Coordinates of C-alpha atoms in Angstrom, one line a residue:
X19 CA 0.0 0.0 0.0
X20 CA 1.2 3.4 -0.9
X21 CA 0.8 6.0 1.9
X22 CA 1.9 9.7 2.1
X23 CA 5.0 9.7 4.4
X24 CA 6.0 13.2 6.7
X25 CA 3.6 16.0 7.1
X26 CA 3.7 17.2 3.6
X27 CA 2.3 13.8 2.0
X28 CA 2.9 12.7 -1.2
X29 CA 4.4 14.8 -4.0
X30 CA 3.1 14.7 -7.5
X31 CA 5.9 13.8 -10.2
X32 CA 4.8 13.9 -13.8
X33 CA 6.1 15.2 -16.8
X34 CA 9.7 15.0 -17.8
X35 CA 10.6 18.8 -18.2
X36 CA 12.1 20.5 -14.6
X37 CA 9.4 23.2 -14.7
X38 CA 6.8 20.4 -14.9
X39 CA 8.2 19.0 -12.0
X40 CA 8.1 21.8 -9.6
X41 CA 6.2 23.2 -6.6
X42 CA 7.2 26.7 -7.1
X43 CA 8.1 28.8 -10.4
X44 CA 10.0 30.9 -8.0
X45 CA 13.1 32.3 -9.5
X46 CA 16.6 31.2 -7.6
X47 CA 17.7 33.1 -5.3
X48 CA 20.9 35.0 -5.8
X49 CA 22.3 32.9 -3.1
X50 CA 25.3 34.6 -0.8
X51 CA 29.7 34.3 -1.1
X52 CA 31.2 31.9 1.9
X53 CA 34.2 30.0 2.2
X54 CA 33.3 26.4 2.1
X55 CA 35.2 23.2 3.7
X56 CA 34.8 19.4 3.7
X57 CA 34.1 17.3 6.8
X58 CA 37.9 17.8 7.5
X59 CA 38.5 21.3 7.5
X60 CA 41.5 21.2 5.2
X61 CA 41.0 23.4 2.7
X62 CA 38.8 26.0 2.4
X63 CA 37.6 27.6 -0.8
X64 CA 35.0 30.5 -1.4
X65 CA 31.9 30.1 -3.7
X66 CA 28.5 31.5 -4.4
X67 CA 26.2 29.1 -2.3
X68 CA 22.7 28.6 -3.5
X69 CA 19.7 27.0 -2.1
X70 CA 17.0 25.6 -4.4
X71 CA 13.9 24.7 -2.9
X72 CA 12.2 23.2 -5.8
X73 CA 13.1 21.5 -9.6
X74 CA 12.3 24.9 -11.3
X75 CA 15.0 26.5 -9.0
X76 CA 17.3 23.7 -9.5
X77 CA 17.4 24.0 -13.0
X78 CA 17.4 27.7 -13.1
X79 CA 20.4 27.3 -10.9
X80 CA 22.0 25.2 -13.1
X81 CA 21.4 27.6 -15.8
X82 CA 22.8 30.5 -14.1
X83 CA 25.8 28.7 -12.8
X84 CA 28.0 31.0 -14.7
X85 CA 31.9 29.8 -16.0
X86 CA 33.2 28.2 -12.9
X87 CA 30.3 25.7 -13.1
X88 CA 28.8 23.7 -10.1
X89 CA 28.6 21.3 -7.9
X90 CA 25.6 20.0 -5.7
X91 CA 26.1 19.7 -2.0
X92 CA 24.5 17.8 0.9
X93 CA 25.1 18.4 4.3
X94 CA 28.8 18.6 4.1
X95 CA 30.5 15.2 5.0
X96 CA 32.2 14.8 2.5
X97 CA 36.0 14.8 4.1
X98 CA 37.6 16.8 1.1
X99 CA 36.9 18.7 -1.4
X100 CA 34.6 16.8 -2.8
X101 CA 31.8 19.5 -2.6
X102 CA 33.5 22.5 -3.0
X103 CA 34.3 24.8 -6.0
X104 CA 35.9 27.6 -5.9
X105 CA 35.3 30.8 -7.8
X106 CA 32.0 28.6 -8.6
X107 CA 28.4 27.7 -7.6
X108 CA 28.1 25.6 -4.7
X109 CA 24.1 24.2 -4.5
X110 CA 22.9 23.2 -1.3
X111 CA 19.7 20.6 -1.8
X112 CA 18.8 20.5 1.7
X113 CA 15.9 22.5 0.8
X114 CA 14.5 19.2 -1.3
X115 CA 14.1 17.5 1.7
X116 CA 10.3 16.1 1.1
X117 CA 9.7 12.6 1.5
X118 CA 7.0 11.7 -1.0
X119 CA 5.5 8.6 -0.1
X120 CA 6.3 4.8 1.5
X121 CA 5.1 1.5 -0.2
X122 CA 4.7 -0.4 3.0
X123 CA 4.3 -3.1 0.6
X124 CA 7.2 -3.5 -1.3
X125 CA 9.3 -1.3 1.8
X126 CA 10.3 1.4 -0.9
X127 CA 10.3 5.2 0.3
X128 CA 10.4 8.1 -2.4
X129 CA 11.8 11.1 -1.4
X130 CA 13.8 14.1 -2.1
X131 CA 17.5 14.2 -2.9
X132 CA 17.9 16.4 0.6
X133 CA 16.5 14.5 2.8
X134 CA 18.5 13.1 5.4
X135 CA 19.7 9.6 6.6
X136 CA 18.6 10.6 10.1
X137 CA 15.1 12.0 8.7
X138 CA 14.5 8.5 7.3
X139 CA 15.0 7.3 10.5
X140 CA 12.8 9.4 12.1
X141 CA 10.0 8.9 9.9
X142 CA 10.0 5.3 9.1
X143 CA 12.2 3.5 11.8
X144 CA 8.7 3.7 13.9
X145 CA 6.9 2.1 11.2
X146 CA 9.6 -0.7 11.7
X147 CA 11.7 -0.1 8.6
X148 CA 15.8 0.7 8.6
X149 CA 17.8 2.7 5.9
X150 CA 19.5 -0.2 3.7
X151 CA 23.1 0.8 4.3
X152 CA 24.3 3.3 7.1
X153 CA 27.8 5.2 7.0
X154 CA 29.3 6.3 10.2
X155 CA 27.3 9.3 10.5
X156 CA 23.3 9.6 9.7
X157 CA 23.8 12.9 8.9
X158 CA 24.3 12.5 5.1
X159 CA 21.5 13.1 2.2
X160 CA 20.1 10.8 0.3
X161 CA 21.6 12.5 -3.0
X162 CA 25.0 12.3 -0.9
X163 CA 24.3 8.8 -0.8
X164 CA 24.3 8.3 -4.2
X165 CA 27.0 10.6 -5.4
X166 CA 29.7 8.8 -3.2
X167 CA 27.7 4.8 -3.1
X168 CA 28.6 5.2 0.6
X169 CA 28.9 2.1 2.6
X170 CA 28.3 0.4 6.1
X171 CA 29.3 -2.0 8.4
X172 CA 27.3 -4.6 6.4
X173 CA 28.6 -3.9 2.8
X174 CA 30.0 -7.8 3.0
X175 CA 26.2 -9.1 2.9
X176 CA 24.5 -6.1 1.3
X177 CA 26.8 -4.1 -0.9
X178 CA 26.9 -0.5 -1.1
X179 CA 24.0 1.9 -1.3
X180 CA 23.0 2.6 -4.8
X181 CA 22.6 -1.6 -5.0
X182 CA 19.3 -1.0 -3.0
X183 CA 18.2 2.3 -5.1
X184 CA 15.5 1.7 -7.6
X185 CA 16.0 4.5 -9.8
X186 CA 16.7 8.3 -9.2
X187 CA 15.9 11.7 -10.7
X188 CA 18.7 13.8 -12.3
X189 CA 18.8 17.4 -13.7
X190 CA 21.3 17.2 -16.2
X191 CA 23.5 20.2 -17.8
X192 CA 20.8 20.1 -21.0
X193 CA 17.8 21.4 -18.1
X194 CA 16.3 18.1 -18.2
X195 CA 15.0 15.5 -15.6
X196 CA 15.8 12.1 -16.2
X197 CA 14.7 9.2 -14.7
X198 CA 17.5 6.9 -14.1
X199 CA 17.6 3.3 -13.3
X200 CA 19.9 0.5 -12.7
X201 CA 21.8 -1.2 -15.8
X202 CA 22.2 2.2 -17.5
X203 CA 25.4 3.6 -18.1
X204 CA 24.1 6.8 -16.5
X205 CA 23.1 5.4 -13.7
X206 CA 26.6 3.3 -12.9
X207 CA 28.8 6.7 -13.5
X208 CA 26.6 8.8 -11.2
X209 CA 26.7 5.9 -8.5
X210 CA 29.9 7.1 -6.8
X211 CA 30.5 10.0 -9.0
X212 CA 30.7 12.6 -6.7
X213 CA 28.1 14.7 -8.4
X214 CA 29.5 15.2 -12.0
X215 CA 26.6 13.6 -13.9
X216 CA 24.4 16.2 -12.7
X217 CA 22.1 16.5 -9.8
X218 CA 20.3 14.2 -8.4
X219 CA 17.0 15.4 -7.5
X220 CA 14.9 12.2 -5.7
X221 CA 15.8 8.8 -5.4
X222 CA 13.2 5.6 -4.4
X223 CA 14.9 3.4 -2.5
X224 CA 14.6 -0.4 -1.0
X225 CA 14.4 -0.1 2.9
X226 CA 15.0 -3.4 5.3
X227 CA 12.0 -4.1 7.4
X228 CA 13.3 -4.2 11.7
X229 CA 11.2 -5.5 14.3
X230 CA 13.2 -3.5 17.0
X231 CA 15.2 -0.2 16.8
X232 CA 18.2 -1.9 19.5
X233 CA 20.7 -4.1 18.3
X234 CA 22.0 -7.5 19.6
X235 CA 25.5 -7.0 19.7
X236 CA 28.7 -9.5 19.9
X237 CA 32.5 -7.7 21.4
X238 CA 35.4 -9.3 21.3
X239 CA 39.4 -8.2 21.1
X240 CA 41.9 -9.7 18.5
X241 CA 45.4 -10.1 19.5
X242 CA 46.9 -8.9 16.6
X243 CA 46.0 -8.2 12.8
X244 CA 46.6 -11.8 11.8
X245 CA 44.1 -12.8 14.5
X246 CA 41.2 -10.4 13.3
X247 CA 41.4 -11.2 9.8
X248 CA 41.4 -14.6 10.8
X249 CA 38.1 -14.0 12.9
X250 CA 36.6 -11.8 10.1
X251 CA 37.3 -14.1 7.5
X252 CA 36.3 -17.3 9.5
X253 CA 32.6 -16.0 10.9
X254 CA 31.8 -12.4 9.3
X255 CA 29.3 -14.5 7.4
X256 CA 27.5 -15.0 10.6
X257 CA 26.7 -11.1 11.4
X258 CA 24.8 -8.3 8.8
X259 CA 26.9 -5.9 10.7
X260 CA 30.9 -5.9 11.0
X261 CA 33.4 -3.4 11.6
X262 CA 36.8 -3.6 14.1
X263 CA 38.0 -0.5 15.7
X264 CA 41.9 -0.8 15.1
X265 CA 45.3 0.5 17.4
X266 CA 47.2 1.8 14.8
X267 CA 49.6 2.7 17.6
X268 CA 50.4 -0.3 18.9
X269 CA 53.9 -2.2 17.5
X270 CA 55.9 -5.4 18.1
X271 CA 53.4 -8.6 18.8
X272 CA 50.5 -6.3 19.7
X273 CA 50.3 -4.4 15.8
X274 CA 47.1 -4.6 14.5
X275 CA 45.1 -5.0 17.9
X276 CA 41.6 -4.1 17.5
X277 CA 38.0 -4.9 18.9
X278 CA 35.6 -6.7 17.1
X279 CA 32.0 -5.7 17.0
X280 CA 29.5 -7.7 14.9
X281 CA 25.5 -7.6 15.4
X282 CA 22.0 -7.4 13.9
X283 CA 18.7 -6.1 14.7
X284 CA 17.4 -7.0 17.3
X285 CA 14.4 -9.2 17.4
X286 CA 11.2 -8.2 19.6
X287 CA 11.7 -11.4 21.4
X288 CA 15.3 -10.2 22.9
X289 CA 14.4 -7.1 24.8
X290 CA 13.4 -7.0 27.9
X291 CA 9.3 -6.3 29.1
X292 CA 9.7 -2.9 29.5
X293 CA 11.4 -2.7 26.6
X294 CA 8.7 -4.2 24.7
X295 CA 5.9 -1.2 24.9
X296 CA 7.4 1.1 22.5
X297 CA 10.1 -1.5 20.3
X298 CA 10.5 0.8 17.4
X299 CA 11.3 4.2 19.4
X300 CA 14.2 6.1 17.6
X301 CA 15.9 8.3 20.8
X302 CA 19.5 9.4 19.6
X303 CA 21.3 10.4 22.5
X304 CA 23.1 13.7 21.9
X305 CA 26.0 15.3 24.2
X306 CA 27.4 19.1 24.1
X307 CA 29.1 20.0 20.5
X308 CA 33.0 20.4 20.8
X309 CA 34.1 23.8 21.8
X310 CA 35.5 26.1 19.0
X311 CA 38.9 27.1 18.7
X312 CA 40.6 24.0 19.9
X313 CA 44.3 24.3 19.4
X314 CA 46.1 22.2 17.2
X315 CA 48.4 19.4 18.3
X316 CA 45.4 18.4 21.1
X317 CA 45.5 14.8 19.5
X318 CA 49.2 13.7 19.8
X319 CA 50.9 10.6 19.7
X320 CA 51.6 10.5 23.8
X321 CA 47.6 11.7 24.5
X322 CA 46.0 9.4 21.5
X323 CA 48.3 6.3 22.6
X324 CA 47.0 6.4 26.1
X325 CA 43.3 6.6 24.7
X326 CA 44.1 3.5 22.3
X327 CA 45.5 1.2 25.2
X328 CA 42.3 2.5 27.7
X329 CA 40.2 1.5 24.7
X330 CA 41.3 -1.6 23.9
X331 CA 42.0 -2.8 27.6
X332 CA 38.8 -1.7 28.8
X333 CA 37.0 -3.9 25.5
X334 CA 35.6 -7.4 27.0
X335 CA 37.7 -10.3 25.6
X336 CA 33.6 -11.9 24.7
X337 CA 30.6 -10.3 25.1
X338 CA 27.6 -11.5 23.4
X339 CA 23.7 -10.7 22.9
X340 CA 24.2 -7.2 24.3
X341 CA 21.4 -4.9 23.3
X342 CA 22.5 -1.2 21.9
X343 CA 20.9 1.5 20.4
X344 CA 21.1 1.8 17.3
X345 CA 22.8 5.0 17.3
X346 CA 25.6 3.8 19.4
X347 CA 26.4 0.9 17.2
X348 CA 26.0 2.9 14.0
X349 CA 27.1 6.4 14.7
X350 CA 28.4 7.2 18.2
X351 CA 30.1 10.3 16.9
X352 CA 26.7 11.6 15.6
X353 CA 26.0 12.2 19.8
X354 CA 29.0 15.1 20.1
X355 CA 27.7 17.4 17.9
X356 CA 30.8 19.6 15.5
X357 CA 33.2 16.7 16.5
X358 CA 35.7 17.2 14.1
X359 CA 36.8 20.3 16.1
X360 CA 38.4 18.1 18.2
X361 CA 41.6 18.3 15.5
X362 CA 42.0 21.8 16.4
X363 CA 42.0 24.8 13.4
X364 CA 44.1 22.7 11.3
X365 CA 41.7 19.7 10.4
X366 CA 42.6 16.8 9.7
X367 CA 42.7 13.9 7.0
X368 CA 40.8 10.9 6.9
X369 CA 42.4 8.0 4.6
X370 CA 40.6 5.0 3.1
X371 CA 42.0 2.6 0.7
X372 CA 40.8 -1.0 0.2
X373 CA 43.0 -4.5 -1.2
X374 CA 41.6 -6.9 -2.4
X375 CA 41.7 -10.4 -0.8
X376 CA 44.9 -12.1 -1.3
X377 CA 46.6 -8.8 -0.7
X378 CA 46.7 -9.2 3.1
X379 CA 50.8 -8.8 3.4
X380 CA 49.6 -5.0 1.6
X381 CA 47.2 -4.5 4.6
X382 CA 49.7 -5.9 6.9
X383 CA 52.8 -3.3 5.6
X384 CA 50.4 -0.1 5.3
X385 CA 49.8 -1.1 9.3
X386 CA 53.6 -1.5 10.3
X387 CA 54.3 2.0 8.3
X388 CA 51.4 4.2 10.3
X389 CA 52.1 2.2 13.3
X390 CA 56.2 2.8 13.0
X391 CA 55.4 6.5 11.8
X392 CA 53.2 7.3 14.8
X393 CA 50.1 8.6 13.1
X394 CA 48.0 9.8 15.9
X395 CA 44.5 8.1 15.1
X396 CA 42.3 7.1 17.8
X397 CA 39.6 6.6 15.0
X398 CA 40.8 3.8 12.8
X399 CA 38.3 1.1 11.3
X400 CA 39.0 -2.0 9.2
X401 CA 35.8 -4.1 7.7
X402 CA 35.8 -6.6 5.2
X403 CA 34.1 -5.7 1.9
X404 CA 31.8 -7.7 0.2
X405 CA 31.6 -7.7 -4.2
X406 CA 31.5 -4.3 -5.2
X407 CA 28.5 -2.4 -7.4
X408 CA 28.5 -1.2 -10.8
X409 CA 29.8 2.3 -10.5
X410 CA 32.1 3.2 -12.6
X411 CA 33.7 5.3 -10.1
X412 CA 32.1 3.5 -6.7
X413 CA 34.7 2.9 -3.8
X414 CA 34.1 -0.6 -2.8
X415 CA 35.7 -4.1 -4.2
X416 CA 36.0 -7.2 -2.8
X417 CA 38.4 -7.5 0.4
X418 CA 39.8 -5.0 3.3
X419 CA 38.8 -1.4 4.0
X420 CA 41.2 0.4 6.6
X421 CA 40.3 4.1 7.4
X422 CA 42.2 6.3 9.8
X423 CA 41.8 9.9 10.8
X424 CA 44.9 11.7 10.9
X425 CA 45.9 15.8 12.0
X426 CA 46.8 17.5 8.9
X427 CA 49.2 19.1 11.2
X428 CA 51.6 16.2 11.3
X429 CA 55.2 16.8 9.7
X430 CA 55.8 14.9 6.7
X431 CA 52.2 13.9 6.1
X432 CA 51.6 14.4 2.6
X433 CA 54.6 12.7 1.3
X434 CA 53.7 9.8 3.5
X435 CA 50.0 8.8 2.3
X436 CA 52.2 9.4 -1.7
X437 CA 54.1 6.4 -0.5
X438 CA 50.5 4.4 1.1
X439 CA 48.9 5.4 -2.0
X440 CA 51.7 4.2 -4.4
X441 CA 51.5 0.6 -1.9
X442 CA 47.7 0.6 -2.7
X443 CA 47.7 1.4 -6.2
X444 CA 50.6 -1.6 -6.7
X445 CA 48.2 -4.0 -5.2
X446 CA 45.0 -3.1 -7.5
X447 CA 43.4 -1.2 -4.6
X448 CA 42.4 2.5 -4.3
X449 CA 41.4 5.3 -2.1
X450 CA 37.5 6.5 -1.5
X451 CA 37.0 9.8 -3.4
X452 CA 34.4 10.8 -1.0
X453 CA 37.1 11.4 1.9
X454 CA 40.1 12.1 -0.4
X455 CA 41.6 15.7 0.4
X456 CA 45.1 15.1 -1.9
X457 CA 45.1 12.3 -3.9
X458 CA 48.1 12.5 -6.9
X459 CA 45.6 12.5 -10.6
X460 CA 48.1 10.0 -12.4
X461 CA 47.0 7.5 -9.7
X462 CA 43.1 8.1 -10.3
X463 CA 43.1 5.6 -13.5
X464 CA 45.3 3.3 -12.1
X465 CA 43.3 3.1 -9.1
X466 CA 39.9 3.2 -11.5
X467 CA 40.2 1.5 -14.0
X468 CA 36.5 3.0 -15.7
X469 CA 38.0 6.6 -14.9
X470 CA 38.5 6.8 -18.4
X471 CA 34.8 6.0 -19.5
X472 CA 33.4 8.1 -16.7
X473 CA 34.9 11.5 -18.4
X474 CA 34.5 10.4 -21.8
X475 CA 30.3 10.2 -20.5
X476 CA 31.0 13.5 -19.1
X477 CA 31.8 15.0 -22.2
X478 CA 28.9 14.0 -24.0
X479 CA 26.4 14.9 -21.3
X480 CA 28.0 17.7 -20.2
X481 CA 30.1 19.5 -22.6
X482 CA 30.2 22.8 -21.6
X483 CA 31.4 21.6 -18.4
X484 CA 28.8 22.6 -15.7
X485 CA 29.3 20.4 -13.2
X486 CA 32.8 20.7 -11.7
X487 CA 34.4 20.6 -8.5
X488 CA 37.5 21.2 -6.5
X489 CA 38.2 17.2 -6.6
X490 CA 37.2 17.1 -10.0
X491 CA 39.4 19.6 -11.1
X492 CA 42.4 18.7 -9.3
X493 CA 42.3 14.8 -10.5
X494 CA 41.3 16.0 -13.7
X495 CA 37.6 14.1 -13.9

């Protein structure tokens, strides 16, 4: 059954022009000049910022865009530069953030590219349905979703996100709305494309149906990095969720210690009585934000080596069945508000790459050189990827996924992750475009192979290049 979902209700959608597809024949708003930064605060860039509230104003938007071209942006968590463009338009499309309606049937919701992980959550968690895939944070559109195929904690049972998207609308650089759906070239180069196919405007998209909003939760510590990719590669097909919290501090025997945490929804059955009245509640805890202004150098090798050992000594050797939020499991950061502040004024990095299996000596190397160089990360996860989508550009491929937040601050940095990246390229892997802030562009097509068919679609969509970005422009996309 088709129902209207959110206070608005359903949407109408016919016609395949933008202005037939609007609410409001408004004209765009001028928008205002900012300075304009990724998740990790590393470099800054000014643009014209613009905030379409309907398809008319998108596409006049687009129109208007001027030389510099521009990009689409979500809620900014993105780590780089990903959604920048300086000298250019940025477009925020948080103000299409209407969720249209929700087959309860088939457990498809159509909604706006704006509207947020968290907002699905909200909405529909209560009616006992879960967002297919979850990154680290909820806070992340549903356009976002797409433009970077984000994955989870469960991307080795249920791939990445655009594998559970039914089709999507995109304004392309021509003014028109498309309708795109799986098995089209269009559809795999804007799946992970970071936005330079156009803009996506809605999406309808395969939920998973939850009988509880807790988790049932299994912790246990690994020794060392051959013992957890033993563990992971022995029982991960056990768990829908999977990820291992990783001391990249730790040397000698103990390299490669990490905690393990696996787990599922929960069934009604588990929880406790009380528990039972109101199954499906949705109550993120939230703490203060992190102060401004912290100074740089805050997260240092002595202070983030002393968290690592508390962390990992304080872990249960086996826990089992323990029920958790789902908020906890799935996005504890989400709860401290502005937490990348805690890097101070200089940001910091966050690095992702992924091997493939077979390629576990590469993993094992890229661990002894962050662990010898004493890269302060106390936020360091490893998860075992699944078979990777169609996107031509998309992130994930069969095997291991390390990421690691590191202060830009830190001497030396830059010609470090050259040398990581030159280990991961070597080895057929690549780096995540999504949190890439300085990637070298003779690695890109060595690192994606498609690369080369992505811009060559490019130029015959978009030829006067509108959409463009700082990433795009600096790895030459």
């Amino acid at each position: 059954m088709s129902s209207p979902a959110g206070p608005a209700g359903p949407r109408a959608a016919s016609g395949r022009a933008a202005s037939g597809r609007a609410a409001s024949s408004r004209t765009t708003t001028p928008g205002r000049t900012a300075s304009v930064t990724g998740w990790g605060r590393t470099a800054p860039t000014t643009a014209r910022l613009v905030r379409p509230g309907s398809y008319d104003e998108a596409a006049s938007a687009v129109r208007e865009c001027g030389p510099r071209g521009g990009i689409a942006r979500g809620l900014g968590r993105a780590y780089g530069d990903a959604a920048q463009n300086a000298g250019g338009v940025v477009w925020d499309m948080t103000g299409l953030d209407r969720i249209r309606r929700f087959d309860a049937e088939a457990g498809v919701v159509e909604c706006e590219a704006g509207v947020s992980l968290h907002r699905l959550m909200e909405v529909l968690l209560p009616l006992g349905w879960f967002v297919p895939v979850s990154p680290g944070t909820r806070y992340v559109t549903v356009g976002g979703a797409i433009g970077a195929d984000i994955h989870g904690k469960n991307h080795h049972v249920a791939g990445s996100f655009t594998r559970h998207v039914r089709s999507f609308e995109l304004l392309t650089a021509d003014g028109a709305v498309r309708t795109v759906r799986p098995g089209t070239d269009l559809f795999d180069a804007t799946a992970g494309g970071m936005g330079l196919t156009g803009v996506v405007l809605a999406a309808a998209v395969r939920l998973v149906p939850v009988q509880t909003s807790l988790m049932a939760v299994d912790t246990e510590r690994a020794a060392d990095l051959d013992d957890l990719l033993a563990r992971l590669s022995a029982t991960d097909h056990r768990y829908r969720y999977s990820v291992a919290w990783i001391d990249l501090l730790a040397r000698g025997a103990a390299t490669g210690r990490a905690v393990l945490t696996r787990g599922d929804h929960a069934p009604l059955d588990a929880l406790p009585a009380r528990a039972r009245r109101t199954p499906l509640a949705f109550r993120p805890g939230r703490l203060p934000p992190a102060p401004r202004g912290l100074p740089d150098g805050l997260l240092g090798r002595r202070s983030v080596g002393l968290f690592n050992a508390c962390w990992y000594r304080r872990a249960p050797r086996r826990r089992t069945g323990e029920l958790q939020r789902l908020s906890a499991f799935f996005h504890p950061l989400d709860g401290v508000p502005h937490w990348n502040r805690v890097y101070g004024r200089g940001g910091f990095v966050q690095y992702q790459f992924v091997v493939g299996h077979g390629e576990e000596e590469t993993l094992r190397r890229v661990v002894e050189r962050i662990a010898a160089r004493g890269c302060p990360s106390f936020l360091a996860v490893l998860k075992r990827f699944g078979a990777g989508g169609s996107g031509w550009l998309s992130f994930p491929a069969a095997g291991w996924t390390l990421a690691l937040d590191i202060p830009a601050g830190l001497p030396g940095l830059g010609a470090f992750l050259d040398g990581l990246d030159e280990a991961v390229a070597a080895a057929g892997g690549r780096v995540y475009l999504a949190k890439d802030a300085r990637l070298r562009p003779e690695l890109v097509d060595v690192m994606y192979p498609r690369a080369p068919e992505f811009r060559e679609l490019r130029g015959r969509i978009d030829p006067r290049g509108v959409f463009v970005s700082d990433l795009s422009r600096r790895l030459a996309l």
